[in-house]
Tab-separated table of C-alpha atoms and ligand atoms in Angstrom:
chain	number	residue	atom	x	y	z
A	1	MET	CA	27.747	-8.509	-13.480
A	2	SER	CA	25.970	-5.908	-11.325
A	3	ASP	CA	26.184	-5.374	-7.576
A	4	VAL	CA	22.422	-5.757	-7.143
A	5	ILE	CA	19.722	-7.289	-9.346
A	6	ILE	CA	16.230	-5.911	-8.664
A	7	ILE	CA	13.246	-7.951	-9.864
A	8	GLY	CA	10.433	-5.548	-10.801
A	9	GLY	CA	10.249	-1.868	-11.695
A	10	GLY	CA	7.212	-0.832	-9.616
A	11	PRO	CA	7.511	1.814	-6.856
A	12	ALA	CA	9.609	-0.444	-4.589
A	13	GLY	CA	12.070	-1.516	-7.295
A	14	SER	CA	12.508	1.935	-8.847
A	15	THR	CA	12.942	3.620	-5.474
A	16	LEU	CA	15.495	1.028	-4.391
A	17	GLY	CA	17.388	1.497	-7.654
A	18	SER	CA	17.395	5.258	-7.053
A	19	TYR	CA	18.715	5.006	-3.481
A	20	LEU	CA	21.403	2.507	-4.523
A	21	SER	CA	22.602	4.631	-7.439
A	22	LEU	CA	22.788	7.660	-5.155
A	23	ALA	CA	24.980	5.551	-2.843
A	24	GLY	CA	27.212	4.550	-5.777
A	25	ILE	CA	25.985	0.942	-5.877
A	26	ASP	CA	25.620	-0.481	-9.347
A	27	ASN	CA	22.149	-1.965	-9.937
A	28	ILE	CA	20.003	-3.442	-12.632
A	29	ILE	CA	16.179	-3.451	-12.717
A	30	LEU	CA	14.392	-6.198	-14.656
A	31	GLU	CA	10.735	-5.393	-15.344
A	32	GLN	CA	8.443	-7.857	-17.058
A	33	ALA	CA	5.984	-5.267	-18.378
A	34	ASN	CA	6.593	-2.451	-20.779
A	35	HIS	CA	5.738	0.770	-18.965
A	36	PRO	CA	3.391	2.564	-18.915
A	37	ARG	CA	1.201	-0.210	-17.532
A	38	PRO	CA	-1.923	0.139	-15.339
A	39	HIS	CA	-1.841	-0.725	-11.623
A	40	VAL	CA	-4.099	-0.498	-8.603
A	41	GLY	CA	-3.067	1.759	-5.683
A	42	GLU	CA	-3.708	5.338	-6.715
A	43	SER	CA	-3.841	7.363	-3.519
A	44	LEU	CA	-0.669	8.175	-1.586
A	45	VAL	CA	-0.194	9.015	2.088
A	46	THR	CA	1.946	11.984	3.095
A	47	SER	CA	4.923	9.950	4.319
A	48	THR	CA	5.722	9.116	0.658
A	49	LEU	CA	7.017	12.679	0.362
A	50	VAL	CA	10.075	11.761	2.462
A	51	PRO	CA	11.567	9.222	0.013
A	52	PHE	CA	10.435	11.358	-2.942
A	53	LYS	CA	12.440	14.230	-1.527
A	54	GLU	CA	15.469	12.096	-0.705
A	55	ILE	CA	15.738	10.620	-4.203
A	56	GLY	CA	14.982	13.965	-5.881
A	57	PHE	CA	11.604	12.924	-7.289
A	58	LEU	CA	9.377	15.551	-5.652
A	59	GLU	CA	10.082	18.040	-8.444
A	60	THR	CA	8.794	15.496	-10.971
A	61	MET	CA	5.585	14.969	-8.968
A	62	GLU	CA	4.994	18.720	-9.008
A	63	ARG	CA	5.961	19.241	-12.638
A	64	GLU	CA	3.740	16.428	-13.915
A	65	GLY	CA	0.652	17.912	-12.298
A	66	PHE	CA	-0.627	14.905	-10.356
A	67	VAL	CA	-3.848	15.653	-8.503
A	68	LYS	CA	-3.009	17.116	-5.113
A	69	LYS	CA	-4.474	15.194	-2.200
A	70	PHE	CA	-5.333	17.565	0.627
A	71	GLY	CA	-7.108	15.199	2.945
A	72	ALA	CA	-9.341	12.220	3.520
A	73	ALA	CA	-13.086	11.870	4.117
A	74	TRP	CA	-15.134	8.976	5.491
A	75	HIS	CA	-18.822	8.500	4.722
A	76	ALA	CA	-21.083	6.363	6.911
A	77	PHE	CA	-24.131	4.900	5.202
A	78	SER	CA	-26.261	7.019	7.527
A	79	GLY	CA	-25.030	10.006	5.490
A	80	ASN	CA	-22.613	11.311	8.147
A	81	GLU	CA	-19.301	12.505	6.753
A	82	LEU	CA	-16.050	13.017	8.612
A	83	SER	CA	-13.279	14.809	6.767
A	84	ILE	CA	-9.713	15.409	7.821
A	85	PRO	CA	-7.552	17.988	6.067
A	86	PHE	CA	-3.820	17.279	6.028
A	87	LYS	CA	-2.916	20.852	6.857
A	88	GLU	CA	-3.516	20.393	10.566
A	89	TRP	CA	-1.335	17.298	10.619
A	90	PRO	CA	2.134	17.224	12.074
A	91	HIS	CA	4.611	16.632	9.279
A	92	TYR	CA	8.058	15.271	9.772
A	93	GLY	CA	10.522	16.653	7.250
A	94	ILE	CA	7.663	17.706	4.984
A	95	ASP	CA	6.882	21.283	4.088
A	96	GLN	CA	3.715	20.903	2.056
A	97	ASP	CA	0.204	20.174	3.269
A	98	TYR	CA	-0.738	17.753	0.528
A	99	THR	CA	0.364	14.554	-1.116
A	100	TYR	CA	-0.905	13.123	-4.424
A	101	HIS	CA	-3.382	10.886	-6.189
A	102	VAL	CA	-1.747	9.177	-9.142
A	103	ASP	CA	-2.530	7.462	-12.390
A	104	ARG	CA	-0.242	4.546	-11.634
A	105	SER	CA	0.683	3.916	-15.260
A	106	LYS	CA	2.145	7.411	-15.460
A	107	PHE	CA	3.552	7.513	-11.917
A	108	ASP	CA	5.315	4.141	-12.073
A	109	HIS	CA	6.736	4.946	-15.507
A	110	LEU	CA	8.136	8.293	-14.303
A	111	LEU	CA	9.641	6.691	-11.207
A	112	LEU	CA	11.305	3.992	-13.299
A	113	LYS	CA	12.704	6.629	-15.664
A	114	HIS	CA	13.920	8.554	-12.626
A	115	ALA	CA	15.815	5.490	-11.385
A	116	GLU	CA	17.343	5.133	-14.851
A	117	SER	CA	18.375	8.789	-14.881
A	118	LEU	CA	20.225	8.248	-11.581
A	119	GLY	CA	22.119	5.227	-12.928
A	120	SER	CA	19.983	2.068	-12.691
A	121	LYS	CA	20.253	-0.126	-15.767
A	122	VAL	CA	16.617	-0.740	-16.661
A	123	TYR	CA	15.424	-3.553	-18.896
A	124	GLN	CA	11.710	-3.800	-19.652
A	125	GLY	CA	9.905	-6.769	-21.169
A	126	VAL	CA	12.210	-9.061	-19.171
A	127	ARG	CA	10.523	-11.608	-16.929
A	128	VAL	CA	12.464	-13.178	-14.090
A	129	LYS	CA	11.579	-16.860	-14.012
A	130	GLN	CA	13.486	-17.772	-10.891
A	131	VAL	CA	16.179	-16.714	-8.505
A	132	LEU	CA	19.340	-18.799	-8.810
A	133	ILE	CA	20.264	-20.340	-5.474
A	134	GLU	CA	23.594	-22.090	-4.868
A	135	ASP	CA	24.442	-23.619	-1.474
A	136	GLY	CA	21.437	-21.817	0.021
A	137	LYS	CA	22.607	-18.443	-1.229
A	138	ALA	CA	21.041	-16.295	-3.983
A	139	VAL	CA	23.594	-15.715	-6.722
A	140	GLY	CA	21.530	-14.318	-9.576
A	141	VAL	CA	18.391	-14.793	-11.651
A	142	ARG	CA	17.162	-16.702	-14.684
A	143	ALA	CA	15.327	-14.273	-16.962
A	144	GLN	CA	13.275	-14.625	-20.095
A	145	VAL	CA	12.747	-12.333	-23.090
A	146	GLY	CA	10.317	-13.816	-25.593
A	147	GLU	CA	11.474	-17.421	-26.007
A	148	ALA	CA	15.077	-16.702	-24.989
A	149	GLU	CA	16.361	-17.397	-21.493
A	150	PHE	CA	19.557	-16.161	-19.890
A	151	ASP	CA	21.212	-16.035	-16.464
A	152	LEU	CA	22.500	-12.928	-14.697
A	153	HIS	CA	24.678	-12.957	-11.583
A	154	ALA	CA	25.091	-10.579	-8.641
A	155	PRO	CA	26.018	-10.880	-4.960
A	156	ILE	CA	22.576	-9.487	-4.001
A	157	VAL	CA	19.144	-10.168	-5.512
A	158	VAL	CA	16.168	-8.084	-4.371
A	159	ASP	CA	12.645	-9.240	-5.100
A	160	ALA	CA	10.429	-6.201	-5.818
A	161	SER	CA	7.978	-8.139	-7.987
A	162	GLY	CA	4.911	-7.002	-6.028
A	163	ARG	CA	2.094	-9.457	-5.484
A	164	ASN	CA	3.728	-11.767	-8.001
A	165	THR	CA	6.079	-12.603	-5.090
A	166	VAL	CA	8.604	-14.367	-7.345
A	167	LEU	CA	11.062	-15.414	-4.637
A	168	GLY	CA	8.530	-15.956	-1.850
A	169	ARG	CA	6.637	-18.434	-4.035
A	170	GLN	CA	9.844	-20.121	-5.155
A	171	LEU	CA	10.935	-20.629	-1.533
A	172	GLY	CA	7.436	-21.590	-0.338
A	173	ILE	CA	7.484	-18.991	2.456
A	174	LYS	CA	4.214	-17.173	1.715
A	175	ASP	CA	1.557	-17.298	4.460
A	176	ASN	CA	-1.894	-16.010	3.587
A	177	ASP	CA	-3.384	-13.727	6.186
A	178	PRO	CA	-5.516	-15.660	8.681
A	179	ILE	CA	-8.074	-12.844	9.026
A	180	PHE	CA	-8.321	-10.865	5.818
A	181	ASN	CA	-9.457	-12.500	2.616
A	182	GLN	CA	-10.813	-9.620	0.646
A	183	TYR	CA	-11.856	-9.041	-2.867
A	184	ALA	CA	-11.861	-5.762	-4.799
A	185	VAL	CA	-13.488	-4.636	-8.035
A	186	HIS	CA	-12.504	-1.262	-9.456
A	187	THR	CA	-12.741	0.923	-12.524
A	188	TRP	CA	-12.597	4.555	-13.701
A	189	PHE	CA	-15.534	6.913	-14.285
A	190	LYS	CA	-15.911	10.174	-16.134
A	191	GLY	CA	-18.272	12.872	-14.872
A	192	MET	CA	-18.664	11.605	-11.317
A	193	LYS	CA	-20.148	14.149	-8.934
A	194	ARG	CA	-17.451	15.049	-6.447
A	195	SER	CA	-18.319	15.942	-2.894
A	196	GLU	CA	-19.422	19.503	-2.300
A	197	THR	CA	-17.547	19.506	0.977
A	198	ASP	CA	-14.218	19.011	-0.819
A	199	THR	CA	-11.977	21.953	-0.239
A	200	GLY	CA	-9.309	20.236	-2.283
A	201	ASP	CA	-9.208	16.783	-3.782
A	202	TYR	CA	-9.710	14.316	-0.966
A	203	ILE	CA	-9.809	10.573	-1.019
A	204	HIS	CA	-13.339	9.517	-0.084
A	205	ILE	CA	-13.931	6.254	1.728
A	206	TYR	CA	-17.506	4.986	1.901
A	207	PHE	CA	-18.616	2.444	4.478
A	208	LEU	CA	-20.739	-0.344	2.980
A	209	PRO	CA	-23.333	-2.351	4.888
A	210	VAL	CA	-21.404	-5.638	4.863
A	211	GLU	CA	-18.634	-6.735	7.193
A	212	ARG	CA	-15.277	-5.252	6.119
A	213	GLY	CA	-16.977	-3.646	3.137
A	214	TRP	CA	-15.915	-0.227	1.859
A	215	ALA	CA	-15.442	1.717	-1.355
A	216	TRP	CA	-12.850	4.257	-2.498
A	217	GLN	CA	-13.267	7.359	-4.612
A	218	ILE	CA	-9.960	8.741	-5.873
A	219	PRO	CA	-9.643	11.659	-8.302
A	220	ILE	CA	-7.216	10.775	-11.117
A	221	THR	CA	-7.667	13.940	-13.213
A	222	ASP	CA	-10.209	16.786	-13.131
A	223	GLU	CA	-12.604	14.542	-15.036
A	224	ILE	CA	-11.643	10.977	-14.207
A	225	THR	CA	-12.329	9.291	-10.864
A	226	SER	CA	-11.281	5.840	-9.737
A	227	VAL	CA	-13.878	3.881	-7.743
A	228	GLY	CA	-13.291	0.526	-6.104
A	229	VAL	CA	-15.490	-1.724	-3.994
A	230	VAL	CA	-13.902	-3.973	-1.384
A	231	ALA	CA	-15.558	-6.745	0.659
A	232	GLU	CA	-14.884	-10.184	2.050
A	233	ARG	CA	-14.478	-12.717	-0.736
A	234	GLU	CA	-17.512	-14.576	0.617
A	235	VAL	CA	-19.656	-11.492	-0.113
A	236	PHE	CA	-18.456	-11.646	-3.711
A	237	ARG	CA	-19.433	-15.327	-3.896
A	238	GLN	CA	-22.905	-14.385	-2.717
A	239	SER	CA	-23.136	-12.052	-5.725
A	240	HIS	CA	-22.869	-15.187	-7.913
A	241	ASN	CA	-19.240	-14.247	-8.648
A	242	ASP	CA	-20.591	-11.615	-11.036
A	243	VAL	CA	-18.161	-8.680	-11.068
A	244	ALA	CA	-20.592	-6.046	-12.404
A	245	GLU	CA	-23.374	-7.164	-10.064
A	246	PHE	CA	-21.022	-7.104	-7.093
A	247	PHE	CA	-19.724	-3.628	-7.939
A	248	ASN	CA	-23.119	-2.098	-8.713
A	249	THR	CA	-24.944	-3.629	-5.750
A	250	TYR	CA	-22.413	-2.459	-3.206
A	251	ALA	CA	-21.481	0.874	-4.788
A	252	ARG	CA	-25.179	1.769	-4.757
A	253	SER	CA	-25.620	0.575	-1.159
A	254	ASN	CA	-24.077	3.766	0.224
A	255	PRO	CA	-26.472	6.637	-0.606
A	256	ALA	CA	-23.700	9.253	-0.894
A	257	LEU	CA	-21.650	7.124	-3.279
A	258	SER	CA	-24.729	6.158	-5.231
A	259	ALA	CA	-25.623	9.839	-5.720
A	260	ALA	CA	-22.063	10.706	-6.738
A	261	LEU	CA	-22.083	7.927	-9.331
A	262	ALA	CA	-25.514	8.788	-10.771
A	263	PRO	CA	-24.298	11.095	-13.593
A	264	ALA	CA	-21.046	9.165	-14.182
A	265	GLU	CA	-20.029	7.147	-17.207
A	266	GLN	CA	-17.795	4.091	-16.731
A	267	ILE	CA	-14.775	4.395	-19.058
A	268	ASN	CA	-12.705	1.294	-18.234
A	269	ALA	CA	-13.477	-2.392	-17.915
A	270	PHE	CA	-13.771	-3.673	-14.346
A	271	LYS	CA	-10.564	-5.003	-12.815
A	272	THR	CA	-10.438	-7.391	-9.878
A	273	GLU	CA	-7.925	-7.980	-7.084
A	274	ALA	CA	-8.179	-11.077	-4.896
A	275	ASP	CA	-6.400	-12.841	-2.016
A	276	TYR	CA	-4.069	-9.973	-1.441
A	277	SER	CA	-3.269	-10.099	2.277
A	278	TYR	CA	-0.215	-12.168	3.150
A	279	LYS	CA	3.182	-12.185	4.810
A	280	MET	CA	6.424	-13.931	3.909
A	281	GLN	CA	7.943	-15.982	6.727
A	282	ARG	CA	11.260	-14.188	6.137
A	283	PHE	CA	12.107	-10.957	4.326
A	284	VAL	CA	15.858	-11.691	3.998
A	285	GLY	CA	18.218	-14.578	3.411
A	286	ASP	CA	21.762	-15.188	2.225
A	287	GLY	CA	22.184	-12.883	-0.765
A	288	TRP	CA	18.538	-11.800	-0.956
A	289	LEU	CA	15.958	-9.347	0.357
A	290	LEU	CA	12.254	-8.772	-0.305
A	291	VAL	CA	10.844	-5.242	-0.640
A	292	GLY	CA	7.331	-3.780	-1.047
A	293	ASP	CA	4.437	-6.122	-1.771
A	294	ALA	CA	6.916	-8.935	-2.440
A	295	ALA	CA	7.500	-9.024	1.334
A	296	ARG	CA	4.097	-8.343	2.832
A	297	PHE	CA	0.733	-6.924	1.899
A	298	VAL	CA	-1.832	-5.542	4.310
A	299	ASP	CA	-5.402	-4.483	3.568
A	300	PRO	CA	-5.382	-1.171	1.626
A	301	ILE	CA	-8.057	0.677	3.669
A	302	PHE	CA	-5.542	3.369	4.721
A	303	SER	CA	-3.664	3.622	1.377
A	304	SER	CA	-0.470	2.332	2.970
A	305	GLY	CA	0.945	0.187	0.113
A	306	VAL	CA	3.045	2.645	-1.898
A	307	SER	CA	4.391	4.233	1.292
A	308	VAL	CA	5.483	0.804	2.564
A	309	ALA	CA	7.029	0.055	-0.848
A	310	LEU	CA	9.062	3.285	-0.768
A	311	PHE	CA	10.144	2.956	2.877
A	312	SER	CA	11.074	-0.696	2.452
A	313	ALA	CA	13.293	0.386	-0.456
A	314	LYS	CA	14.860	3.102	1.691
A	315	LEU	CA	15.496	0.749	4.617
A	316	ALA	CA	16.775	-2.041	2.359
A	317	SER	CA	19.185	0.350	0.631
A	318	GLU	CA	20.697	1.278	4.008
A	319	GLN	CA	21.380	-2.372	4.830
A	320	ILE	CA	22.688	-3.118	1.332
A	321	ARG	CA	25.167	-0.250	1.708
A	322	ARG	CA	26.280	-1.799	4.960
A	323	ALA	CA	26.659	-5.189	3.259
A	324	PHE	CA	29.013	-3.712	0.666
A	325	GLU	CA	30.971	-1.834	3.329
A	326	MET	CA	31.447	-5.111	5.226
A	327	ASP	CA	31.748	-7.261	2.093
A	328	ASP	CA	29.216	-9.552	3.763
A	329	PHE	CA	26.010	-10.615	1.983
A	330	SER	CA	24.716	-13.032	4.577
A	331	GLU	CA	21.225	-13.182	6.051
A	332	ALA	CA	22.648	-11.842	9.328
A	333	ILE	CA	23.793	-8.597	7.745
A	334	PHE	CA	20.313	-8.002	6.272
A	335	GLN	CA	18.414	-8.964	9.444
A	336	PRO	CA	18.073	-5.392	10.820
A	337	TYR	CA	16.196	-4.505	7.630
A	338	GLU	CA	13.712	-7.310	8.214
A	339	ASP	CA	13.199	-6.249	11.827
A	340	ARG	CA	12.524	-2.617	10.906
A	341	LEU	CA	10.166	-3.419	8.041
A	342	LEU	CA	8.322	-6.078	10.007
A	343	SER	CA	7.663	-3.853	12.994
A	344	GLY	CA	6.667	-0.864	10.819
A	345	VAL	CA	4.144	-2.802	8.743
A	346	GLN	CA	2.865	-4.479	11.913
A	347	VAL	CA	1.792	-1.039	13.150
A	348	TRP	CA	-0.316	-0.596	10.003
A	349	TYR	CA	-1.674	-4.119	10.449
A	350	GLU	CA	-2.695	-3.583	14.078
A	351	PHE	CA	-4.327	-0.272	13.203
A	352	ILE	CA	-6.271	-1.917	10.373
A	353	ARG	CA	-7.330	-4.822	12.600
A	354	LEU	CA	-8.610	-2.535	15.361
A	355	TYR	CA	-10.346	-0.374	12.787
A	356	TYR	CA	-12.261	-3.348	11.372
A	357	LYS	CA	-13.044	-4.666	14.844
A	358	LEU	CA	-15.145	-1.640	15.726
A	359	LEU	CA	-15.714	0.951	12.995
A	360	PRO	CA	-17.171	3.716	15.218
A	361	LEU	CA	-14.007	3.623	17.323
A	362	PHE	CA	-11.973	5.228	14.556
A	363	THR	CA	-14.440	8.118	14.280
A	364	HIS	CA	-14.579	8.397	18.059
A	365	PHE	CA	-10.779	8.526	18.422
A	366	ILE	CA	-10.205	10.955	15.580
A	367	GLN	CA	-12.661	13.342	17.221
A	368	SER	CA	-11.072	13.031	20.652
A	369	LYS	CA	-8.564	15.706	21.645
A	370	GLU	CA	-6.459	13.100	23.404
A	371	HIS	CA	-6.010	10.731	20.469
A	372	ARG	CA	-6.497	12.772	17.309
A	373	THR	CA	-2.836	13.660	16.714
A	374	GLN	CA	-1.663	10.097	17.151
A	375	ILE	CA	-4.305	8.751	14.787
A	376	GLN	CA	-3.253	11.384	12.286
A	377	GLU	CA	0.378	10.330	12.583
A	378	LEU	CA	-0.636	6.791	11.726
A	379	LEU	CA	-2.769	7.933	8.816
A	380	GLN	CA	0.164	9.790	7.322
A	381	GLY	CA	2.328	6.677	7.541
A	382	LEU	CA	4.469	7.411	10.590
A	383	VAL	CA	4.928	3.729	11.431
A	384	PHE	CA	8.632	2.948	11.098
A	385	ASP	CA	11.215	2.806	13.895
A	386	ARG	CA	8.590	3.409	16.582
A	387	LYS	CA	9.203	1.981	20.038
A	388	GLN	CA	5.651	2.574	21.167
A	389	VAL	CA	2.306	3.381	19.614
A	390	PRO	CA	0.156	4.273	22.646
A	391	VAL	CA	-2.977	4.965	20.618
A	392	LEU	CA	-3.140	1.323	19.494
A	393	ASP	CA	-3.056	0.225	23.155
A	394	ALA	CA	-5.789	2.739	23.933
A	395	MET	CA	-7.934	1.418	21.066
A	396	ARG	CA	-7.454	-2.164	22.246
A	397	GLU	CA	-8.381	-1.218	25.816
A	398	TYR	CA	-11.489	0.584	24.620
A	399	ILE	CA	-12.593	-2.435	22.589
A	400	LYS	CA	-12.134	-4.698	25.608
A	401	LYS	CA	-14.335	-2.373	27.661
A	402	VAL	CA	-17.043	-2.466	25.003
A	403	GLU	CA	-16.817	-6.269	24.871
A	404	ALA	CA	-17.134	-6.513	28.647
A	405	SER	CA	-20.053	-4.115	28.988
A	406	GLU	CA	-23.609	-5.237	28.426
A	407	HIS	CA	-25.152	-2.032	27.205
A	408	HIS	CA	-22.410	-0.058	25.489
A	409	LEU	CA	-23.709	1.965	22.530
A	410	PHE	CA	-21.038	0.466	20.260
A	411	LYS	CA	-21.551	-3.134	21.370
A	412	PRO	CA	-23.788	-4.184	18.425
A	413	GLN	CA	-21.106	-2.931	16.052
A	414	LEU	CA	-18.322	-5.211	17.280
A	415	THR	CA	-17.235	-7.541	14.478
A	416	SER	CA	-15.685	-11.002	14.559
A	417	VAL	CA	-12.121	-9.736	13.830
A	418	PRO	CA	-9.796	-11.146	16.538
A	419	ILE	CA	-7.573	-8.526	18.163
A	420	ASP	CA	-5.220	-10.565	20.354
B	1	FAD	P1	4.104	-3.380	-7.761
B	1	FAD	O1	3.623	-1.993	-7.836
B	1	FAD	O2	3.126	-4.456	-7.989
B	1	FAD	O3	5.310	-3.532	-8.784
B	1	FAD	C1	5.881	-4.793	-9.056
B	1	FAD	C2	6.490	-4.771	-10.438
B	1	FAD	O4	7.176	-6.018	-10.649
B	1	FAD	C3	5.445	-4.673	-11.532
B	1	FAD	O5	5.766	-3.614	-12.406
B	1	FAD	C4	5.493	-6.028	-12.238
B	1	FAD	O6	5.223	-5.937	-13.628
B	1	FAD	C5	6.919	-6.462	-11.965
B	1	FAD	N1	7.093	-7.919	-11.975
B	1	FAD	C6	6.278	-8.848	-11.417
B	1	FAD	N2	6.746	-10.086	-11.631
B	1	FAD	C7	7.899	-9.933	-12.334
B	1	FAD	C8	8.845	-10.863	-12.865
B	1	FAD	N3	8.680	-12.181	-12.715
B	1	FAD	N4	9.915	-10.383	-13.552
B	1	FAD	C9	10.083	-9.034	-13.719
B	1	FAD	N5	9.192	-8.117	-13.256
B	1	FAD	C10	8.121	-8.567	-12.557
B	1	FAD	N6	-1.510	1.498	-2.194
B	1	FAD	C11	-1.522	2.825	-1.937
B	1	FAD	O7	-0.484	3.388	-1.575
B	1	FAD	N7	-2.676	3.547	-2.071
B	1	FAD	C12	-3.849	2.971	-2.436
B	1	FAD	O8	-4.860	3.667	-2.577
B	1	FAD	C13	-3.870	1.559	-2.654
B	1	FAD	N8	-5.015	0.912	-2.978
B	1	FAD	C14	-4.990	-0.446	-3.205
B	1	FAD	C15	-6.194	-1.119	-3.460
B	1	FAD	C16	-6.195	-2.498	-3.664
B	1	FAD	C17	-7.487	-3.224	-3.909
B	1	FAD	C18	-4.963	-3.211	-3.642
B	1	FAD	C19	-4.940	-4.684	-3.883
B	1	FAD	C20	-3.771	-2.544	-3.399
B	1	FAD	C21	-3.772	-1.152	-3.150
B	1	FAD	N9	-2.594	-0.483	-2.835
B	1	FAD	C22	-2.635	0.860	-2.543
B	1	FAD	C23	-1.310	-1.189	-2.712
B	1	FAD	C24	-0.364	-0.905	-3.881
B	1	FAD	O9	-0.970	-1.325	-5.073
B	1	FAD	C25	0.938	-1.676	-3.669
B	1	FAD	O10	1.265	-1.727	-2.311
B	1	FAD	C26	2.119	-1.091	-4.444
B	1	FAD	O11	1.867	-1.078	-5.815
B	1	FAD	C27	3.386	-1.915	-4.138
B	1	FAD	O12	4.455	-1.548	-4.957
B	1	FAD	P2	5.548	-2.640	-5.379
B	1	FAD	O13	6.577	-1.914	-6.159
B	1	FAD	O14	5.933	-3.441	-4.215
B	1	FAD	O15	4.761	-3.657	-6.336
């Protein structure tokens, strides 16, 4: 019997295991795959450095030579490019002006091994079939290895199973996002032409000429680049549900991306990601908590996912410590975790919503002296434990003005995304 059973050894599960072991709380991580295994989500925001530092993982990131991410660049289809280096950004508790792009198979494997080195008991190739609930309280899990099934018990079960959402599905508490229903196709290329304006290795985001359409370009090594195309699922349907046609049509629709891809050779099969925006009705219950994508997933336009996974693990570990101090594993004791995670991710969500409502607004605000710093704080993932985020109010006000005016320059670019 362990103190805590963690379902899933992705970034959220491994980071939670690390924090718990550092706090002297016995934990076990059950991972269905055998790492290394591929995963989408290859570009990190700077806030990830905080948990890395706290669990002693920053040294590993440096030693393993992940590509350093020095900034972000946005490309309109008109050819205009806006790039933002991290070095001018305010950092909280961070003393380096870059974060990382990662090959997730390597990154997730290293993080899982790190958790193990700190004390987590890690079992790979073990699939959790269900969480065991008795009298409304989670008491353990039923797991499967090959054909064999067995039960494990613990006073706390944490679901870190990512978009598999093991417990959320079991409890029927998953609500799909009412606005975002996007579809992504991605792969790796060798020999892609990287932007000449890169001073370091930036993430490049390309606007595509369809509503909520964009593409990413993420350097994985000196030679390999990840490229993904994202659009509303309906746009994919209009491409006759043909993955290659969808990718090629839209990747070539932005002249800068098309030129960068011209000399490149595709080295992986296409992978797809669908229906990935959702929220669980609750993140905690008696004897259980949800962390990372198992709790909520918001559109990945700002590369927020891994940061949210790591911070949710950090915040959950604080409440789990409290639960053991109080010898109380009830929903009430975990509630502050839910409140903090919910309000933090909601900041990302609002930012994303306002961004999609009026694309030029983002460019306008980032160039304005008044708002630039606040936008930068959001972009680096400074979303948790905030009482106010004035820049989001300012963006909403601006949009309302554009809506109300007859001749505003931006008016034709307003989209159908609701903002209230
Ligand atoms: P995961 O990384 O999914 O880990 C969950 C783990 O649980 C997996 O290892 C899985 O094998 C295991 N598991 C699942 N079910 C079971 C089970 N039943 N039993 C045992 N183990 C199980 N994020 C970024 O930060 N930057 C990006 O650039 C970015 N781009 C993205 C682009 C797209 C199109 C999408 C869809 C997402 C993107 N993300 C990005 C988000 C990122 O992928 C996730 O937010 C992140 O991986 C969440 O980590 P996690 O640990 O919660 O879940």
